[in-house]
Coordinates of C-alpha atoms in Angstrom, one line a residue:
M1422 CA 32.0 -11.6 50.0
A1423 CA 28.4 -12.6 50.7
T1424 CA 27.0 -15.5 48.7
E1425 CA 24.4 -13.0 46.8
D1426 CA 26.9 -10.6 45.9
K1427 CA 29.0 -13.4 44.6
N1428 CA 26.3 -14.8 42.6
R1429 CA 25.5 -11.4 41.2
A1430 CA 29.0 -10.6 40.4
T1431 CA 29.4 -14.0 38.4
A1432 CA 26.1 -13.0 36.6
A1433 CA 27.5 -9.5 35.8
A1434 CA 30.7 -11.1 34.5
I1435 CA 28.8 -13.4 32.1
L1436 CA 26.3 -10.8 30.7
P1437 CA 28.8 -8.6 28.7
L1438 CA 30.6 -11.9 27.2
V1439 CA 27.5 -13.2 25.7
G1440 CA 26.6 -9.9 23.8
G1441 CA 24.7 -8.0 26.6
A1442 CA 21.1 -8.0 27.4
A1443 CA 20.0 -6.9 23.5
N1444 CA 21.6 -10.4 22.4
V1445 CA 19.7 -12.5 25.0
S1446 CA 16.4 -13.9 23.6
S1447 CA 15.6 -16.5 26.3
I1448 CA 17.0 -17.6 29.8
A1449 CA 16.6 -20.9 31.4
H1450 CA 18.7 -23.4 33.5
C1451 CA 18.7 -27.0 34.2
M1452 CA 20.5 -29.0 37.1
T1453 CA 23.9 -27.7 36.2
R1454 CA 23.8 -25.2 33.2
L1455 CA 22.6 -21.6 32.5
R1456 CA 21.1 -22.0 29.2
L1457 CA 20.7 -18.9 26.8
G1458 CA 19.0 -18.4 23.6
L1459 CA 21.0 -15.7 21.7
H1460 CA 20.3 -13.5 18.6
D1461 CA 23.8 -13.6 17.4
R1462 CA 26.4 -16.4 18.4
S1463 CA 29.2 -14.4 17.0
L1464 CA 29.1 -12.0 19.8
V1465 CA 30.1 -14.5 22.5
D1466 CA 33.6 -14.6 23.8
D1467 CA 34.0 -18.4 24.7
E1468 CA 37.5 -17.9 26.1
A1469 CA 36.6 -15.1 28.3
L1470 CA 33.8 -17.0 29.6
K1471 CA 35.8 -20.1 30.4
A1472 CA 38.3 -17.7 32.3
I1473 CA 35.6 -16.9 34.7
P1474 CA 36.2 -18.9 38.1
A1475 CA 32.6 -19.9 38.7
V1476 CA 32.3 -21.1 35.0
M1477 CA 33.2 -24.7 34.5
G1478 CA 32.8 -24.9 30.8
V1479 CA 30.7 -23.8 27.7
V1480 CA 28.5 -25.9 25.4
D1481 CA 27.4 -24.4 22.1
D1482 CA 24.2 -26.5 21.2
D1483 CA 20.6 -25.4 20.4
T1484 CA 20.8 -23.0 23.3
Y1485 CA 24.2 -21.5 24.6
Q1486 CA 24.9 -23.4 27.8
I1487 CA 27.4 -22.2 30.5
V1488 CA 28.2 -24.9 33.0
L1489 CA 28.2 -23.5 36.4
G1490 CA 27.4 -26.6 38.5
P1491 CA 24.6 -27.8 40.8
G1492 CA 23.5 -25.1 43.4
T1493 CA 25.3 -22.4 41.8
V1494 CA 23.3 -22.3 38.6
A1495 CA 20.1 -22.0 40.5
R1496 CA 21.4 -19.0 42.5
V1497 CA 23.0 -17.2 39.5
T1498 CA 20.3 -17.5 37.0
P1499 CA 17.9 -15.3 39.0
E1500 CA 20.7 -12.6 39.4
F1501 CA 21.4 -12.8 35.7
E1502 CA 17.7 -12.5 34.8
R1503 CA 17.6 -9.3 37.0
L1504 CA 20.8 -7.9 35.2
V1505 CA 19.0 -8.5 31.9
E1506 CA 16.0 -6.7 32.7
E1507 CA 17.9 -3.8 34.5
E1508 CA 20.0 -3.3 31.2
R1509 CA 17.0 -3.5 28.8
A1510 CA 15.3 -0.9 31.0
A1511 CA 18.2 1.5 31.1
A1512 CA 19.0 1.2 27.4
P1513 CA 17.0 3.5 25.1
V1514 CA 14.6 1.9 22.7
V1515 CA 15.9 2.2 19.1
H1516 CA 13.3 2.6 16.6
T1517 CA 14.6 1.5 13.2
S1518 CA 13.0 2.4 9.6
E1519 CA 11.9 -1.4 9.4
E1520 CA 9.8 -0.8 12.7
L1521 CA 8.3 2.4 11.1
A1522 CA 7.6 0.7 7.8
A1523 CA 5.7 -2.2 9.8
Q1524 CA 3.8 0.4 11.6
G1525 CA 3.0 2.2 8.4
A1526 CA 2.0 -1.1 6.6
A1527 CA -0.4 -1.9 9.7
I1528 CA -2.0 1.5 9.5
K1529 CA -2.3 1.1 5.8
A1530 CA -4.0 -2.3 6.0
Q1531 CA -6.2 -1.0 8.9
Q1532 CA -7.4 1.9 6.8
K1533 CA -8.1 -0.3 3.9
A1534 CA -10.3 -2.5 5.9
K1535 CA -12.0 0.6 7.4
N1536 CA -12.5 1.8 3.6
A1537 CA -14.3 -1.4 2.6
T1538 CA -17.7 0.3 3.0
P1539 CA -20.5 0.2 0.1
F1540 CA -19.8 3.8 -0.9
K1541 CA -16.1 3.6 -1.0
L1542 CA -16.1 0.2 -2.7
F1543 CA -18.5 2.1 -5.3
L1544 CA -15.9 5.0 -5.5
R1545 CA -13.1 2.3 -6.2
K1546 CA -15.0 1.0 -9.0
I1547 CA -15.5 4.2 -10.4
A1548 CA -11.5 5.0 -10.1
N1549 CA -11.0 1.5 -11.9
I1550 CA -12.7 2.6 -14.7
F1551 CA -10.5 5.8 -15.4
V1552 CA -7.1 4.6 -14.0
P1553 CA -6.5 2.3 -17.3
L1554 CA -6.8 5.5 -19.2
I1555 CA -4.2 7.4 -17.5
P1556 CA -1.2 6.1 -19.6
A1557 CA -3.1 7.4 -22.7
L1558 CA -3.9 10.7 -21.0
I1559 CA -0.3 11.1 -20.1
G1560 CA 0.8 10.4 -23.5
C1561 CA -1.4 12.6 -25.3
G1562 CA -1.0 15.4 -23.0
I1563 CA 2.6 15.5 -23.4
I1564 CA 2.1 15.4 -27.2
A1565 CA -0.3 18.4 -26.8
G1566 CA 2.2 20.3 -24.7
L1567 CA 5.1 19.7 -27.3
N1568 CA 2.7 20.6 -30.1
G1569 CA 1.6 24.0 -28.3
L1570 CA 5.3 24.8 -27.8
L1571 CA 6.0 24.1 -31.4
V1572 CA 3.0 26.4 -32.4
N1573 CA 4.1 29.1 -30.4
L1574 CA 7.6 29.2 -31.7
E1575 CA 6.2 28.8 -35.3
W1576 CA 8.4 25.7 -35.8
L1577 CA 7.8 22.5 -37.8
P1578 CA 4.5 24.0 -39.2
A1579 CA 4.1 20.8 -41.4
V1580 CA 4.2 18.5 -38.3
T1581 CA 2.2 20.2 -35.9
P1582 CA -1.2 19.3 -37.5
A1583 CA -0.2 15.7 -37.1
L1584 CA 0.9 16.2 -33.5
A1585 CA -2.5 17.9 -32.9
A1586 CA -4.3 14.8 -34.2
M1587 CA -2.4 12.6 -32.1
A1588 CA -3.0 14.5 -29.0
S1589 CA -6.8 15.0 -29.5
G1590 CA -7.7 11.7 -31.1
F1591 CA -8.0 9.8 -27.8
M1592 CA -9.8 12.7 -26.3
A1593 CA -12.2 12.7 -29.0
L1594 CA -13.1 9.1 -28.3
I1595 CA -12.4 8.9 -24.4
A1596 CA -16.2 8.4 -23.9
V1597 CA -16.1 5.1 -25.8
F1598 CA -13.3 3.9 -23.6
V1599 CA -15.0 5.0 -20.5
G1600 CA -18.1 3.2 -21.6
Y1601 CA -16.0 -0.1 -22.3
N1602 CA -14.3 0.1 -18.9
T1603 CA -17.4 0.5 -17.1
A1604 CA -19.5 -2.1 -18.5
K1605 CA -16.4 -4.4 -17.7
E1606 CA -16.2 -3.0 -14.1
F1607 CA -19.9 -3.4 -13.4
G1608 CA -20.2 -6.9 -14.7
G1609 CA -21.5 -6.6 -18.4
T1610 CA -20.2 -7.2 -21.9
P1611 CA -17.6 -4.5 -22.4
I1612 CA -18.2 -3.9 -26.0
L1613 CA -21.9 -3.2 -25.4
G1614 CA -21.0 -0.5 -23.0
G1615 CA -18.7 0.9 -25.6
A1616 CA -21.2 0.9 -28.3
V1617 CA -23.7 2.8 -26.1
A1618 CA -21.2 5.3 -25.0
A1619 CA -20.3 6.0 -28.7
I1620 CA -23.5 7.6 -29.2
I1621 CA -22.3 10.5 -27.3
V1622 CA -19.6 11.2 -29.6
F1623 CA -21.2 10.3 -32.7
P1624 CA -21.5 13.5 -35.0
G1625 CA -25.0 12.6 -36.1
V1626 CA -26.5 13.5 -32.7
A1627 CA -26.4 17.2 -33.8
N1628 CA -29.7 16.4 -35.7
I1629 CA -31.7 15.5 -32.7
D1630 CA -33.6 17.6 -30.3
A1631 CA -34.0 16.8 -26.7
F1632 CA -35.5 19.1 -24.0
G1633 CA -36.2 21.5 -26.8
Q1634 CA -32.5 22.0 -27.5
Q1635 CA -30.4 20.5 -30.2
L1636 CA -27.8 17.9 -28.9
S1637 CA -24.1 18.3 -29.8
P1638 CA -21.5 15.6 -30.2
G1639 CA -19.8 14.8 -27.0
Q1640 CA -22.5 16.6 -24.7
G1641 CA -22.4 14.9 -21.4
G1642 CA -18.9 13.6 -22.1
V1643 CA -17.3 10.9 -19.7
L1644 CA -20.2 11.3 -17.2
G1645 CA -22.6 10.7 -19.7
A1646 CA -20.9 7.6 -21.0
L1647 CA -20.3 6.3 -17.5
G1648 CA -24.2 6.6 -16.8
A1649 CA -25.2 5.1 -20.3
A1650 CA -22.8 2.2 -19.8
V1651 CA -24.1 1.4 -16.2
L1652 CA -27.5 1.4 -17.7
A1653 CA -26.6 -0.8 -20.5
V1654 CA -25.3 -3.3 -17.9
Y1655 CA -28.6 -3.4 -16.0
V1656 CA -30.5 -3.8 -19.2
E1657 CA -28.2 -6.7 -20.3
K1658 CA -28.6 -8.4 -17.1
W1659 CA -32.4 -8.1 -17.2
C1660 CA -32.3 -9.5 -20.7
R1661 CA -30.1 -12.5 -19.7
R1662 CA -32.7 -13.4 -17.0
W1663 CA -35.8 -13.3 -19.1
V1664 CA -34.9 -13.9 -22.9
P1665 CA -34.9 -17.4 -23.9
E1666 CA -31.5 -19.0 -24.5
A1667 CA -32.3 -19.7 -28.1
L1668 CA -32.9 -15.9 -28.6
D1669 CA -30.4 -14.5 -26.4
V1670 CA -27.6 -14.0 -29.0
L1671 CA -29.8 -11.9 -31.1
V1672 CA -32.4 -10.2 -28.6
T1673 CA -30.0 -9.2 -25.6
P1674 CA -27.4 -7.0 -27.5
T1675 CA -30.2 -5.4 -29.7
L1676 CA -32.5 -4.6 -26.7
T1677 CA -29.3 -3.4 -24.5
V1678 CA -28.3 -1.1 -27.2
L1679 CA -31.8 0.0 -28.1
V1680 CA -33.1 0.9 -24.7
S1681 CA -29.9 2.3 -23.2
G1682 CA -29.2 4.2 -26.4
L1683 CA -32.6 5.9 -26.4
V1684 CA -32.4 6.8 -22.8
T1685 CA -29.0 8.2 -23.2
I1686 CA -30.0 10.3 -26.2
F1687 CA -33.2 11.6 -24.7
G1688 CA -32.0 12.1 -21.2
L1689 CA -28.6 11.2 -20.1
M1690 CA -26.6 13.2 -22.7
Y1691 CA -28.7 16.3 -21.5
V1692 CA -28.5 15.7 -17.8
A1693 CA -24.9 14.8 -17.9
G1694 CA -23.9 17.7 -20.1
E1695 CA -25.6 20.1 -17.5
I1696 CA -23.7 18.3 -14.8
S1697 CA -20.4 18.6 -16.5
S1698 CA -20.9 22.1 -17.4
A1699 CA -21.7 22.9 -13.7
I1700 CA -18.3 21.1 -12.6
G1701 CA -16.3 23.2 -14.9
T1702 CA -18.2 26.4 -13.8
F1703 CA -17.6 25.5 -10.1
A1704 CA -13.9 24.9 -10.4
D1705 CA -13.4 28.2 -12.4
W1706 CA -15.5 30.0 -9.7
L1707 CA -13.9 28.3 -6.8
L1708 CA -10.4 29.2 -7.9
S1709 CA -11.4 32.6 -9.3
N1710 CA -13.1 33.8 -5.9
G1711 CA -11.7 31.4 -3.2
G1712 CA -8.0 31.4 -4.7
A1713 CA -5.5 31.2 -1.7
G1714 CA -8.1 30.0 0.7
A1715 CA -9.5 27.1 -1.7
G1716 CA -6.0 26.1 -2.5
F1717 CA -4.9 26.1 1.1
V1718 CA -7.8 23.7 2.0
L1719 CA -7.5 21.4 -1.1
G1720 CA -3.7 21.2 -0.7
G1721 CA -4.1 20.4 3.1
L1722 CA -7.0 17.9 3.0
F1723 CA -5.9 15.8 0.0
L1724 CA -3.7 13.4 2.0
P1725 CA -6.5 12.8 4.5
L1726 CA -9.0 12.3 1.5
V1727 CA -6.4 9.6 0.3
M1728 CA -6.3 8.0 3.7
L1729 CA -10.2 7.8 3.6
G1730 CA -10.2 6.7 0.1
L1731 CA -12.5 9.5 -1.0
H1732 CA -9.8 11.1 -3.5
Q1733 CA -11.2 8.4 -5.9
A1734 CA -14.2 10.7 -6.3
L1735 CA -12.1 13.3 -7.8
I1736 CA -10.9 11.1 -10.9
P1737 CA -14.2 11.7 -12.9
I1738 CA -14.0 15.3 -12.2
H1739 CA -10.4 15.7 -13.4
T1740 CA -11.2 13.8 -16.6
T1741 CA -14.5 16.2 -17.1
L1742 CA -12.3 19.1 -16.7
I1743 CA -9.6 17.9 -19.1
E1744 CA -12.4 17.1 -21.6
Q1745 CA -14.0 20.5 -21.3
Q1746 CA -11.2 22.8 -21.0
G1747 CA -8.1 20.8 -22.0
Y1748 CA -6.6 20.6 -18.4
T1749 CA -7.6 20.1 -14.9
V1750 CA -6.9 23.2 -12.7
L1751 CA -7.5 21.1 -9.6
L1752 CA -4.5 18.6 -9.9
P1753 CA -1.7 21.0 -9.7
I1754 CA -3.0 22.3 -6.4
L1755 CA -3.6 18.7 -4.9
A1756 CA 0.0 17.8 -6.1
M1757 CA 1.2 20.1 -3.4
A1758 CA 0.2 17.7 -0.9
G1759 CA 3.3 15.5 -1.9
A1760 CA 5.4 18.6 -1.6
G1761 CA 4.5 18.9 2.0
Q1762 CA 5.7 15.3 2.5
V1763 CA 8.9 16.1 1.1
G1764 CA 9.7 18.9 3.1
A1765 CA 8.4 17.2 6.4
A1766 CA 10.6 14.1 5.4
A1767 CA 13.5 16.6 5.3
A1768 CA 12.8 17.9 8.6
V1769 CA 12.8 14.5 10.2
Y1770 CA 16.2 13.7 8.6
F1771 CA 17.7 16.8 10.5
R1772 CA 15.8 16.1 13.6
L1773 CA 16.9 12.7 14.1
P1774 CA 20.7 12.9 13.5
R1775 CA 21.3 9.8 15.5
N1776 CA 18.8 7.4 14.0
E1777 CA 20.7 6.1 10.9
S1778 CA 18.0 3.6 10.1
I1779 CA 15.2 6.2 9.5
R1780 CA 17.6 8.6 7.7
R1781 CA 18.7 5.9 5.2
T1782 CA 15.0 5.2 4.7
I1783 CA 14.4 9.1 3.9
K1784 CA 17.5 9.3 1.7
S1785 CA 16.3 6.5 -0.4
A1786 CA 12.6 7.4 -0.5
L1787 CA 13.3 11.1 -1.3
P1788 CA 13.9 11.0 -5.1
A1789 CA 10.6 9.0 -5.5
G1790 CA 8.8 11.7 -3.4
L1791 CA 10.2 14.6 -5.5
L1792 CA 8.8 12.6 -8.5
G1793 CA 5.4 12.6 -6.8
V1794 CA 5.4 9.1 -5.4
G1795 CA 4.8 9.8 -1.9
E1796 CA 3.8 6.4 -0.5
P1797 CA 7.3 5.4 0.8
L1798 CA 7.5 8.7 2.8
I1799 CA 3.9 8.6 4.0
Y1800 CA 3.8 5.0 5.3
G1801 CA 7.6 4.6 6.0
V1802 CA 8.1 7.8 7.8
S1803 CA 5.5 10.5 8.4
L1804 CA 2.4 8.5 9.2
P1805 CA 3.9 6.1 11.9
L1806 CA 5.4 9.1 13.5
G1807 CA 2.1 10.9 13.8
R1808 CA 2.8 14.6 14.2
P1809 CA 5.0 14.8 11.1
F1810 CA 2.0 13.6 8.9
I1811 CA -0.1 16.6 10.2
T1812 CA 2.6 19.0 9.5
A1813 CA 3.2 17.6 6.1
C1814 CA -0.4 18.4 5.3
V1815 CA 0.4 21.9 6.7
G1816 CA 3.2 22.0 4.0
G1817 CA 0.7 20.9 1.4
A1818 CA -1.6 23.6 2.2
F1819 CA 0.6 26.4 1.8
G1820 CA 1.9 25.2 -1.4
G1821 CA -1.9 24.9 -2.6
G1822 CA -2.6 28.3 -1.4
F1823 CA 0.3 29.6 -3.4
V1824 CA -1.0 28.1 -6.7
G1825 CA -4.5 29.0 -5.7
L1826 CA -3.6 32.7 -5.2
F1827 CA -2.2 33.0 -8.8
N1828 CA -5.2 31.3 -10.2
Q1829 CA -7.3 34.0 -8.4
L1830 CA -5.1 36.7 -9.9
G1831 CA -5.8 35.2 -13.3
D1832 CA -2.9 33.0 -14.0
T1833 CA -4.5 29.4 -14.4
V1834 CA -2.2 26.5 -13.8
G1835 CA -3.7 23.3 -15.1
S1836 CA -2.5 19.6 -15.8
T1837 CA -3.3 18.1 -19.2
A1838 CA -3.4 14.4 -17.6
I1839 CA -3.9 12.9 -14.3
G1840 CA -1.5 10.6 -12.6
P1841 CA 1.9 12.2 -12.3
S1842 CA 2.6 14.7 -9.6
G1843 CA 5.8 16.5 -8.2
W1844 CA 8.6 17.0 -10.6
A1845 CA 6.8 14.5 -13.0
L1846 CA 3.9 17.0 -13.6
F1847 CA 6.1 19.6 -15.3
P1848 CA 5.8 18.2 -19.1
L1849 CA 2.0 18.0 -18.6
L1850 CA 1.4 21.7 -17.3
D1851 CA -0.7 23.9 -19.4
G1852 CA -2.3 27.4 -18.7
N1853 CA -3.6 30.7 -20.0
H1854 CA -0.5 32.8 -19.9
G1855 CA 2.1 31.0 -21.7
L1856 CA 4.2 27.8 -20.5
G1857 CA 6.9 29.9 -18.8
S1858 CA 4.5 31.5 -16.3
T1859 CA 2.8 28.3 -15.6
I1860 CA 5.8 26.4 -14.9
A1861 CA 7.2 29.2 -12.7
I1862 CA 3.8 29.3 -10.6
Y1863 CA 3.9 25.4 -10.2
A1864 CA 7.6 25.4 -9.3
G1865 CA 6.9 28.4 -6.6
G1866 CA 3.9 26.3 -5.1
L1867 CA 6.3 23.3 -4.9
V1868 CA 8.9 25.4 -3.0
A1869 CA 6.4 26.8 -0.8
G1870 CA 5.2 23.2 0.1
Y1871 CA 8.8 22.2 0.8
V1872 CA 9.7 25.1 2.9
A1873 CA 6.5 25.1 4.8
G1874 CA 6.2 21.4 5.5
F1875 CA 10.1 21.5 6.6
V1876 CA 9.4 24.5 9.0
A1877 CA 6.3 23.0 10.5
T1878 CA 7.6 19.6 10.9
Y1879 CA 11.1 20.9 12.3
F1880 CA 9.7 23.0 15.0
F1881 CA 6.3 21.4 15.7
G1882 CA 6.6 17.9 14.2
F1883 CA 8.1 16.4 17.5
S1884 CA 7.2 16.4 21.0
K1885 CA 10.0 16.3 23.5
D1886 CA 9.0 12.6 24.4
L1887 CA 8.9 11.5 20.7
L1888 CA 12.1 13.2 20.1
T1889 CA 13.8 11.4 23.0
E1890 CA 12.3 8.2 21.8
F1891 CA 13.5 8.4 18.3
N1892 CA 16.7 10.3 18.3
V1893 CA 18.8 7.6 19.5
S1894 CA 21.8 5.9 18.1
Q1895 CA 21.6 2.2 16.8
E1896 CA 25.0 1.5 18.3
P1897 CA 24.5 -2.1 19.9
A1898 CA 25.0 -2.5 23.4
H1899 CA 27.8 -5.1 23.1
S1900 CA 29.9 -2.5 21.1
K1901 CA 30.1 -0.6 24.4
I1902 CA 31.3 -3.5 26.3
A1903 CA 34.9 -3.0 27.5
A1904 CA 35.4 -6.0 29.7
T1905 CA 37.1 -7.9 26.9
G1906 CA 38.3 -7.4 23.5
P1907 CA 37.6 -9.8 20.5
T1908 CA 38.0 -13.5 20.8
G1909 CA 41.6 -14.2 21.0
T1910 CA 42.7 -11.3 22.9
T1911 CA 43.6 -11.4 26.7
P1912 CA 40.5 -12.3 28.7
A1913 CA 39.4 -9.8 31.2
P1914 CA 40.3 -10.8 34.7
A1915 CA 37.3 -12.3 37.0
P1916 CA 35.8 -10.2 39.4
E1917 CA 37.4 -9.7 42.5
G1918 CA 36.0 -12.1 45.3
I1919 CA 34.8 -14.8 43.0
A1920 CA 36.1 -18.2 43.9
V1921 CA 36.1 -21.5 42.1
Q1922 CA 33.1 -23.7 43.2

């Protein structure tokens, strides 16, 4: 046998016995030893290695060292390196759920950095004002739904007035909480923001005329409260700069409430009231006339809006609609984006039957997705894969179109609170045609989102290359080695023609 073939045969005999190319992290040699960095030492078959005629012994140190002798090691090492490269090139790349999660986290971090623009940071401030209110909105919304059910069934008539008070008390004063949080977020004294915002809900404003119209308590709502508190912050900061320190404790709070209060009463309440009315009118018009088309667009674009950070602008709109109408008609449509994600994830599960890692991730994340927590599916599955994220948006579009169609036909579906989505939104549903009809329409929208997301992803979510790349088994290379059994079994015979050096 030629020397080159003999050296290659030695390398070929060694490679499977150290766990295959996948187990080799580094290759080097000294005067007499082949030194290998290994991922998992338990995959090495010491006895079988020692049985190879060219191997004089093994040493398990910081690297795994195979003694080949001077001269031989310098010739076997290049052959061993070539075999490792060839095996790695021939073996399919196995993409795991951890890999996808890392890609998703990188995309999320990159998107977060892109979203750090002045406008988006301002939107984040606005969101931070309303997000702390969500638990109260949810709790009061569920109580309102329970109270409505008891009233319709004519049960517990002595209790329903108390439930109505519990459900409505927070909403009656929500402007005060918005003012408090706004001042806190913009760097002012929170209680002064709450004090100015409280003017909006004070019953006595009904005795005041502004712009030739009599004001009404609550006019301007949360938008007016937000504007009033921001103004109060700027007035307060101006006072802190110019008012002498000895008078600050008396003058600054007084001027803050007085100046911002007057502007609120004789300006902001009217302007914010008009804007709030326009928002409600536009939402009703959009779904009454746009219907399925409007729902299709809103449901399909919501996830990209979330990625861009623009969804935060919707929070004051939702709150305004809840304050005006008792529920927001936009949230059930936007919630369909999560249904599209669930359907897409299910399709990925069936399209990648060999990739157990990704399938395990999907199985663990699906229950959360059904309850409206879509982030694990977005950043762990669909977004890193690329196409499935787009087809998930298609699923959301069809779900939104379904709910929007019924809004156009006169069956309004709304949510009495913001925050929950998916199945978790059922207790918060409200509408204009009874709870049964509202629940049926919302459930139909979810089913439409699941089915459309699944079908779009199953048939269009994978290119041939993507499917080939990801639909691979995670069976490690060393498990396919038949040269030897486990340590302690009869070692494989040395390749023919290898002589003792």
